[in-house]
Tab-separated table of C-alpha atoms and ligand atoms in Angstrom:
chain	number	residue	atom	x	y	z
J	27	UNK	CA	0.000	0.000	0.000
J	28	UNK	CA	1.093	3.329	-1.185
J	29	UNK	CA	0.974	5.678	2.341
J	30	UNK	CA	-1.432	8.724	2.158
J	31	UNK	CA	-1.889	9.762	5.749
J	32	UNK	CA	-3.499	12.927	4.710
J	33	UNK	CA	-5.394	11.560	1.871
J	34	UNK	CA	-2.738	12.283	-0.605
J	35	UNK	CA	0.284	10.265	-1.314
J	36	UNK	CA	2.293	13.387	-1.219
J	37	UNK	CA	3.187	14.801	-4.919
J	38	UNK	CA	1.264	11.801	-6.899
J	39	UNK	CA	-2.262	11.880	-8.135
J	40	UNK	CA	-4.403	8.827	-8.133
J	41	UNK	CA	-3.767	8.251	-12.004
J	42	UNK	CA	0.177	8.353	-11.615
J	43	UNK	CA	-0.525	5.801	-8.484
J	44	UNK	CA	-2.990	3.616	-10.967
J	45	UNK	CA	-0.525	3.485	-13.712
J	46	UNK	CA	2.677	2.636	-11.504
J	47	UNK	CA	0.305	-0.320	-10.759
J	48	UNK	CA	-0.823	1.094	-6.750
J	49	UNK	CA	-3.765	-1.269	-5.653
J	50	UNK	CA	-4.452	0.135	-2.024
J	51	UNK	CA	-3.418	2.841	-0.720
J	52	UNK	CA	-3.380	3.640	2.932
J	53	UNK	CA	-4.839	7.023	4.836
J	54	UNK	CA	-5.028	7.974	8.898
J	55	UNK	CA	-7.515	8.819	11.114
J	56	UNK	CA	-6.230	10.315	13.641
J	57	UNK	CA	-4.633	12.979	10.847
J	58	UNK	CA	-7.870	13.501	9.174
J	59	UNK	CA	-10.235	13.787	12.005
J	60	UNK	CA	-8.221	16.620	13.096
J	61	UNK	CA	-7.932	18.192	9.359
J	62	UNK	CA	-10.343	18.692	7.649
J	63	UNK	CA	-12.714	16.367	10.127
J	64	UNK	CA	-14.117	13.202	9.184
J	65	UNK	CA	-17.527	14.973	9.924
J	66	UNK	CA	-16.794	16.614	6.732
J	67	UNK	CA	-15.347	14.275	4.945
J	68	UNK	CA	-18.336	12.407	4.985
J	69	UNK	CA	-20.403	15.067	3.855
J	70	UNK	CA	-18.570	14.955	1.353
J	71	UNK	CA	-19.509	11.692	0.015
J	72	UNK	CA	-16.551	9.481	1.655
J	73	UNK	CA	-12.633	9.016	1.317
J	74	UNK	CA	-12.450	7.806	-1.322
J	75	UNK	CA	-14.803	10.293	-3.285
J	76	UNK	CA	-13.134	12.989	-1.425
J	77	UNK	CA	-9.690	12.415	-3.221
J	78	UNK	CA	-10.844	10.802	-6.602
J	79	UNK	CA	-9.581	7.366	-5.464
J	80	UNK	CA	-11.904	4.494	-6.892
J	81	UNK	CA	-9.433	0.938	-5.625
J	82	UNK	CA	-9.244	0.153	-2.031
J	83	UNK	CA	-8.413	1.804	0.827
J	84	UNK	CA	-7.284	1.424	4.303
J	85	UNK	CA	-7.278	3.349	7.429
J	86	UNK	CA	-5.266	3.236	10.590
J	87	UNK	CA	-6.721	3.987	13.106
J	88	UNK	CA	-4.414	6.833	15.080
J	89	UNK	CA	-3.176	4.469	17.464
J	90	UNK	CA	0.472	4.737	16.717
J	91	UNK	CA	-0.124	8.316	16.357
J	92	UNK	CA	-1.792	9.596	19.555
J	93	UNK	CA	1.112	7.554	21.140
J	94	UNK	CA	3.846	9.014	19.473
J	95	UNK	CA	2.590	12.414	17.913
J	96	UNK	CA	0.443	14.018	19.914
J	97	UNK	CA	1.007	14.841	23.374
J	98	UNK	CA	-0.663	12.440	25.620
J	99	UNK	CA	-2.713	13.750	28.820
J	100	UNK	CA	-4.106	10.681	30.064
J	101	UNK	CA	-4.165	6.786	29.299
J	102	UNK	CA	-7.194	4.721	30.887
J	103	UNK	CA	-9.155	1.008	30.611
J	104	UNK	CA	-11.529	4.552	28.570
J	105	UNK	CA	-9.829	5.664	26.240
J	106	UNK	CA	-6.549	8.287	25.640
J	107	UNK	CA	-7.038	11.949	26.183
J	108	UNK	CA	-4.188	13.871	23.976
J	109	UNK	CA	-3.450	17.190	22.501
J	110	UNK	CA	-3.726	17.609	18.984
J	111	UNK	CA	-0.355	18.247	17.432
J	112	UNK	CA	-2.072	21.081	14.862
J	113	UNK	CA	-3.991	23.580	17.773
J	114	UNK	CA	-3.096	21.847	20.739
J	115	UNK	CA	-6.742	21.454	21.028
J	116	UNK	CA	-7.790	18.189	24.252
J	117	UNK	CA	-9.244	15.415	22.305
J	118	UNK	CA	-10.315	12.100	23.632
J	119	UNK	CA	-10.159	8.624	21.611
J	120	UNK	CA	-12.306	5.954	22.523
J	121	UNK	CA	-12.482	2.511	20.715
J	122	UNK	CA	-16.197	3.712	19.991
J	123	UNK	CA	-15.139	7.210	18.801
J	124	UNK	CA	-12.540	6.083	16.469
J	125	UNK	CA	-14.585	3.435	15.174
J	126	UNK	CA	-17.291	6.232	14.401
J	127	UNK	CA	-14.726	8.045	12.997
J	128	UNK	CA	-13.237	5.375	10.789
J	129	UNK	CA	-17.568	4.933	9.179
J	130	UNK	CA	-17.303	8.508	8.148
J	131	UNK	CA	-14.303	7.624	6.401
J	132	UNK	CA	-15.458	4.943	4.823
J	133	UNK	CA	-12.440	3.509	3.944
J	134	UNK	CA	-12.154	-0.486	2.673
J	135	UNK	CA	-10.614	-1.595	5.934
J	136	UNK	CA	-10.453	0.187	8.601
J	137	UNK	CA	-7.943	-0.593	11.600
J	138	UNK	CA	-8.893	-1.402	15.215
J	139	UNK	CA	-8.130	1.371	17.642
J	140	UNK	CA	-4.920	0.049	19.901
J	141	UNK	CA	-2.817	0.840	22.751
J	142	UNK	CA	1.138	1.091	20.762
J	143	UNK	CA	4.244	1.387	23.231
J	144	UNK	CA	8.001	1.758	22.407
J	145	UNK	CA	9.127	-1.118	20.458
J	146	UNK	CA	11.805	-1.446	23.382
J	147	UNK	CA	9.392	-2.005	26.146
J	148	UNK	CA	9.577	-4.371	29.548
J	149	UNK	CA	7.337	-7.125	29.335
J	150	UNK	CA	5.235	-5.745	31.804
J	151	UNK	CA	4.173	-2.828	29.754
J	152	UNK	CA	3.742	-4.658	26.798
J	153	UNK	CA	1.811	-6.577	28.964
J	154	UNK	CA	-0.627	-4.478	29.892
J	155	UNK	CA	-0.458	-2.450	26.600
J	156	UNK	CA	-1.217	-6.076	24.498
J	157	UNK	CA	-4.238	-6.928	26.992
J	158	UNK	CA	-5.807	-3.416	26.336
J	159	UNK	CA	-5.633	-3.879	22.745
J	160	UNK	CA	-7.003	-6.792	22.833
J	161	UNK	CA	-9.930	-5.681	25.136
J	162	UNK	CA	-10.261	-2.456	23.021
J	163	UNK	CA	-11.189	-4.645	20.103
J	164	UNK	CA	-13.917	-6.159	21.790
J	165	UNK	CA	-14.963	-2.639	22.533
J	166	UNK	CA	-14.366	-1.856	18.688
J	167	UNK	CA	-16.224	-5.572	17.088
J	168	UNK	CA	-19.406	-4.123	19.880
J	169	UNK	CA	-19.091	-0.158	18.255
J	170	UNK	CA	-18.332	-1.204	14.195
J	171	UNK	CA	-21.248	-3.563	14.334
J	172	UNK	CA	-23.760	-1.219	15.657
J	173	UNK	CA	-22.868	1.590	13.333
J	174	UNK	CA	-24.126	1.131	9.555
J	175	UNK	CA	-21.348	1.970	6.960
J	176	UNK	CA	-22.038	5.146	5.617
J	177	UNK	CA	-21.084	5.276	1.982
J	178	UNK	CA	-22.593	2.482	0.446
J	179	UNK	CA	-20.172	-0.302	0.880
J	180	UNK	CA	-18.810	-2.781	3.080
J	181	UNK	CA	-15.881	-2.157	5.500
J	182	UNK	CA	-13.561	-4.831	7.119
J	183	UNK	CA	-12.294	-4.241	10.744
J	184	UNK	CA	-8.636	-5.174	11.070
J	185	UNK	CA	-7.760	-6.613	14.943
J	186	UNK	CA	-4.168	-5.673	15.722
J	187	UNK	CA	-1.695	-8.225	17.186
J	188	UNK	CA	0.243	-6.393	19.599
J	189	UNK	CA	3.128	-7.549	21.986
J	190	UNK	CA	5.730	-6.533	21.942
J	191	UNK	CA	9.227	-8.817	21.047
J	192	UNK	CA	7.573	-11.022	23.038
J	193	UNK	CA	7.107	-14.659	21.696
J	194	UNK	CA	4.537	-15.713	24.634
J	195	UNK	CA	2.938	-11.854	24.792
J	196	UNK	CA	2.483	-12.550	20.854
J	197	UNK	CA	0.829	-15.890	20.892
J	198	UNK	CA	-1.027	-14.938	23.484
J	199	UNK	CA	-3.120	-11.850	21.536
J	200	UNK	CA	-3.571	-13.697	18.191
J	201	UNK	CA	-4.968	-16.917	20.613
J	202	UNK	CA	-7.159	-13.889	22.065
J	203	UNK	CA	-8.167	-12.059	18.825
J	204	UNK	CA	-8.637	-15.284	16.600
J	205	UNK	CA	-11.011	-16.639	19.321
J	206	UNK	CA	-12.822	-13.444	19.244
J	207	UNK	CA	-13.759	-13.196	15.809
J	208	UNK	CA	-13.926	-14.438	12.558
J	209	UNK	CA	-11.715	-11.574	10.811
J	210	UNK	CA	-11.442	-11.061	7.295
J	211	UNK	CA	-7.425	-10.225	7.711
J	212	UNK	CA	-5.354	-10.057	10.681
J	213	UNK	CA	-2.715	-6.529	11.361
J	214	UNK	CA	0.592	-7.370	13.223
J	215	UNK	CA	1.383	-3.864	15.026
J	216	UNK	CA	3.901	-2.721	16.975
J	217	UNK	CA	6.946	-3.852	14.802
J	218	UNK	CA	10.152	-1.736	13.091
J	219	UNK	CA	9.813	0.546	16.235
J	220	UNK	CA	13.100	0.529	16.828
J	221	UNK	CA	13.702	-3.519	17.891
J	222	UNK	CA	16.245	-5.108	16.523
J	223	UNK	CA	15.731	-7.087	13.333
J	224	UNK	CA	15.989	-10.589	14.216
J	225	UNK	CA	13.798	-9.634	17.131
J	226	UNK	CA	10.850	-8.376	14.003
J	227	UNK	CA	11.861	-11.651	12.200
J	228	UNK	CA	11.374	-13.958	15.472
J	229	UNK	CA	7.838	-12.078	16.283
J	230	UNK	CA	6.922	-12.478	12.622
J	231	UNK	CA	7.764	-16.241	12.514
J	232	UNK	CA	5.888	-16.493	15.731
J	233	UNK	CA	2.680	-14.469	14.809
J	234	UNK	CA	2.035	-16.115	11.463
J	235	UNK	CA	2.515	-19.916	12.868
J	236	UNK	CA	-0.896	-18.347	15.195
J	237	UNK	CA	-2.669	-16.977	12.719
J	238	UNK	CA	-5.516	-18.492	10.352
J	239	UNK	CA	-3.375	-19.118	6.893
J	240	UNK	CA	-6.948	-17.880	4.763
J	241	UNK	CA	-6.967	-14.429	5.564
J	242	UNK	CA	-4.554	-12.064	4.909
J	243	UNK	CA	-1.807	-10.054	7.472
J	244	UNK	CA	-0.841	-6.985	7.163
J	245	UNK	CA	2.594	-6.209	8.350
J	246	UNK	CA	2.164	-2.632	9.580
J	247	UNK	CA	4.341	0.463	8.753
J	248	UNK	CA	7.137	-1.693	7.007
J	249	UNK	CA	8.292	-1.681	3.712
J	250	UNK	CA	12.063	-1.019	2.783
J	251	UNK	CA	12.452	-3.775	-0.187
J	252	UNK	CA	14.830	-6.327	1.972
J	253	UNK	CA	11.541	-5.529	4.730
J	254	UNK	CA	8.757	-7.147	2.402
J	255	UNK	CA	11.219	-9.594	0.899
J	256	UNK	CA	11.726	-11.617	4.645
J	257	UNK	CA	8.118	-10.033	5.483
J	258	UNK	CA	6.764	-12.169	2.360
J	259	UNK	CA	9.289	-15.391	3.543
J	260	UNK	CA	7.359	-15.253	6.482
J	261	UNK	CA	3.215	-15.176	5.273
J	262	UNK	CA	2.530	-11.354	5.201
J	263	UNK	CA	0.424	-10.255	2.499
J	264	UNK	CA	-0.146	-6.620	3.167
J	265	UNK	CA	2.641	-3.660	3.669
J	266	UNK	CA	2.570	-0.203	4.578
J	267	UNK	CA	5.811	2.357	4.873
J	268	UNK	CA	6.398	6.100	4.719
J	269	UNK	CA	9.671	5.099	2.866
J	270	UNK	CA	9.216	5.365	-0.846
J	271	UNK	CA	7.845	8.859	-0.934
J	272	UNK	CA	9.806	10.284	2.356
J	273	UNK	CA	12.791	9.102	0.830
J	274	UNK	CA	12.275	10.279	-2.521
J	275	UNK	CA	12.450	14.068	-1.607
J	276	UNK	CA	15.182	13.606	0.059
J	277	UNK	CA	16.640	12.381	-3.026
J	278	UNK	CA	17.682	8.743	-2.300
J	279	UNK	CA	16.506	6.307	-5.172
J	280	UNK	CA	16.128	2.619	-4.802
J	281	UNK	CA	17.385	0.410	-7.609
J	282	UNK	CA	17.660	-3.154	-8.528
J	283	UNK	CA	21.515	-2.592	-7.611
J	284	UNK	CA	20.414	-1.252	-3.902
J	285	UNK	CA	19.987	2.166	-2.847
J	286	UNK	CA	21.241	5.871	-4.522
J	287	UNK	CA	21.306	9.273	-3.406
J	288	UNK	CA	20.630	11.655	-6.551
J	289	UNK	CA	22.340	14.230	-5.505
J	290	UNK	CA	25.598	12.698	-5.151
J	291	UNK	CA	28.363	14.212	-7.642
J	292	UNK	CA	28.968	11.003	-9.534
J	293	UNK	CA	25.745	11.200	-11.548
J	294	UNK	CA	26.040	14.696	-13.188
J	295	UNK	CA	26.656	13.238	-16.125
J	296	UNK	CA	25.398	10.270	-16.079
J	297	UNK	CA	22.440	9.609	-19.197
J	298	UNK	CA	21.411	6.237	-17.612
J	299	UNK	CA	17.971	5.983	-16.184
J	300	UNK	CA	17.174	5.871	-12.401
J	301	UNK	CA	16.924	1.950	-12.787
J	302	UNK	CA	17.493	0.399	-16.239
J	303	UNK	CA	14.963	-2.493	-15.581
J	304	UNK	CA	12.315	-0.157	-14.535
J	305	UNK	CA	9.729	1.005	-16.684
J	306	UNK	CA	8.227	3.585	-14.612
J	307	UNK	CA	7.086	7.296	-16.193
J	308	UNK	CA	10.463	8.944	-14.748
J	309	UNK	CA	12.797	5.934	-15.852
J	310	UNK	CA	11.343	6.017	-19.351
J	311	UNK	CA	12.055	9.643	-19.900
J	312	UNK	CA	14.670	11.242	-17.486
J	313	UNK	CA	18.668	10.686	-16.856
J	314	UNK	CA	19.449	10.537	-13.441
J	315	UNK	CA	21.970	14.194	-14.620
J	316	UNK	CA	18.695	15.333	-15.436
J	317	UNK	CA	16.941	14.323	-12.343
J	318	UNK	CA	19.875	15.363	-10.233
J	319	UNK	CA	20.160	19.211	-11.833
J	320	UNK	CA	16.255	18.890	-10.452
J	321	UNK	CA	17.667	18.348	-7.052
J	322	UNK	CA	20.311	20.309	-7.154
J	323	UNK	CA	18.007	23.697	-8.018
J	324	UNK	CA	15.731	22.340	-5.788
J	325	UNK	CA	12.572	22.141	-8.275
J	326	UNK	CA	10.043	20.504	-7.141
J	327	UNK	CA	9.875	17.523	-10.379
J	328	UNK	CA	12.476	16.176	-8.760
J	329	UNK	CA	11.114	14.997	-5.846
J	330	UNK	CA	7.906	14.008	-7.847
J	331	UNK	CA	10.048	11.802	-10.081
J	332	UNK	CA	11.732	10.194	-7.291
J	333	UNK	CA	8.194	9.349	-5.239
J	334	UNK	CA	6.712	7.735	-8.487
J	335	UNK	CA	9.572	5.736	-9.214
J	336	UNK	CA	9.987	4.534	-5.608
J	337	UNK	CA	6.284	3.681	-5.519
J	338	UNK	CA	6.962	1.870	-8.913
J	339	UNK	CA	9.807	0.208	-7.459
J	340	UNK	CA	7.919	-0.951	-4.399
J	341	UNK	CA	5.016	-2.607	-6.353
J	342	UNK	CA	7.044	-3.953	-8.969
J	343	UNK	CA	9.308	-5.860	-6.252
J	344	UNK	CA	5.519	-7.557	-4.909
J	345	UNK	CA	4.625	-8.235	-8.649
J	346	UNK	CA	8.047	-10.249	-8.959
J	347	UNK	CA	7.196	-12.121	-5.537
J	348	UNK	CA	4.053	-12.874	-6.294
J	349	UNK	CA	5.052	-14.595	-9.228
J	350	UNK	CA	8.045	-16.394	-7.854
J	351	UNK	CA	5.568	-17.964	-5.411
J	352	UNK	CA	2.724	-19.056	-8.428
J	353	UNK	CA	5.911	-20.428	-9.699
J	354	UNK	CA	7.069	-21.875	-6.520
J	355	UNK	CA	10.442	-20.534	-6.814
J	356	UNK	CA	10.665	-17.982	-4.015
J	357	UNK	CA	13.354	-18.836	-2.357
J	358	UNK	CA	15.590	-18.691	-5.101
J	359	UNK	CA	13.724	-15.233	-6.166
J	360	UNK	CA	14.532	-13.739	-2.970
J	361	UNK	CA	17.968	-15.169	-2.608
J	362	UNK	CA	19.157	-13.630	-5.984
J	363	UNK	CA	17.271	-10.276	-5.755
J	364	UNK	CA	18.900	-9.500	-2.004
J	365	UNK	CA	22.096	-10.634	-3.096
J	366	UNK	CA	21.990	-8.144	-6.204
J	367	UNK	CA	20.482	-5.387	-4.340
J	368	UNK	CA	22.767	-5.846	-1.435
J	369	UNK	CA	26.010	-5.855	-3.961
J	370	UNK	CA	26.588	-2.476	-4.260
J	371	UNK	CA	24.082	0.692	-1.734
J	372	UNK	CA	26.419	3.723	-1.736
J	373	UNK	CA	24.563	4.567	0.789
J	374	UNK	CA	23.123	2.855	3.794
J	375	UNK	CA	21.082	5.281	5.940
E	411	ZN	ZN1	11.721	4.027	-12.433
């Protein structure tokens, strides 16, 4: 999924995102309930009316953000009451208030509202942050099935499998949320926060041996290339990260060959294409001493070239895996793409 907190994937319009082959793209409630308001929003006929995009959509649910973002005032068994980073404004969250908010979005699926701590946290706070998750849920299942969906099509709640790095923590929510519910697809939260990888790998391994193999798992706020390759090893379906568009106005550039920074002085004369197996809009037209004189002078096509092709790059690299596992071959796939891309990053931030 293509990130869009604000309903935008920033610089791209939902026909460049169509045509680098987007399918979902992902927007966040906490974000749009403070600006513009979902309230509005919805009179205006829904997400995905609002910004002219007709494929699916998912919302998170502000969870990770009214942790980390906004600055908190109070945590209860409730709900959180926060500041909002834009006016400073008190709001309260409740599972039931976010799951209203998350109808007037009307968004495809929409994400459980959950308690996220520091991805470095004792077990007892994971603890007791994993067990309110999972009894927020409850609280969410009661509130989305009450409340009709608003734009004339179904919506999917998400539950979120918190805990942690926690092997026992882990297995202990998905035991909890599978018994709860017959979901349509299953969210694994609270991962790249700063553990350590093996520790994401282990939790991974762990979560997906607990989860029902039908329905798909969404991986949440991950999704450098070598991220999606072992996230894919391991049975998630569904990705989410900042990365490609954040990283592409700052000029860095992933390639087949691993990652490039534009603006580096190496390619001011160099006619080759951003990624000579890519076929994206920028790739097919521009030289990367074309696309780094855009950088350079600071206009703004620059960083729009660099989103789309990251995006492109992104979905391409699923395209590839999905076909290396119709063909059964993804172990070799993966083996031979990580080796190539890992041959040669100049850089490594
Ligand atoms: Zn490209």
């Amino acid at each position: 999924m293509a990130v869009g907190t604000l309903a935008t994937v920033k610089s791209l319009d939902p026909r460049e995102l169509r045509e680098a082959g987007a399918q979902m793209i992902l927007a966040n409630a906490y974000h749009l309930h403070l600006r513009p308001g979902d309230d509005l929003i919805a009179r205006l006929g829904g997400l995905h009316r609002f910004m002219r995009w007709d494929g699916p959509i998912l919302t998170d649910s502000g969870g990770f953000q009214v942790f980390s973002l906004a600055q908190l005032r109070t945590v209860a068994e409730e709900g959180v009451e926060f500041r909002s980073h834009i006016d400073g404004s008190t709001r309260r969250f409740t599972p039931e208030s976010v799951m209203e908010i998350e109808r007037n979005l009307g968004a495809d699926v929409v994400m459980q509202f959950d308690h996220v701590i520091p991805g470095q946290s004792d077990p007892a706070s994971a603890r007791d942050a994993s067990e309110r998750s999972v009894r927020w849920l409850a609280r969410c299942l009661e509130a989305f099935s009450r409340l009709e969906p608003m734009h004339g099509h179904q919506q999917s709640l998400f539950p979120i499998v918190q805990g942690g790095i926690h092997d026992d923590l882990r297995r202990e929510a998905a035991a909890a949320i599978t018994a709860m519910h017959d979901w349509s697809g299953y969210a694994i939260g609270g991962l790249s926060v700063g553990e350590a990888k093996p520790d994401m790998y282990r939790m991974l391994d762990v979560v997906n041996q607990a989860l029902p193999s039908d329905r798909p798992r969404y991986l949440m706020g991950v999704g450098f290339p070598e991220d999606l390759i072992e996230g894919v090893r391991r049975g998630v379906d569904l990705f989410d990260c900042v990365a490609p568009t954040r990283m592409g106005r700052n000029g860095s550039v992933f390639t087949s060959d691993g990652r490039l920074n534009i603006k580096r002085a190496e390619y001011r004369s160099d006619e080759r294409p951003l990624d000579e197996s890519c076929d994206c809009a920028a790739c097919a037209q521009f030289s990367r001493a074309y696309i780094r004189h855009l950088f350079v002078s600071d206009e703004m096509l620059g960083m729009r070239l660099l989103s789309l092709h990251n995006v492109h790059f992104l979905v391409a690299l699923m395209r590839a895996a999905r076909a290396a596992i119709a063909k059964g071959e993804f172990d070799a796939w993966s083996r031979r793409w990580l080796d190539r891309y890992h041959s040669r990053s100049d850089i490594l931030a």
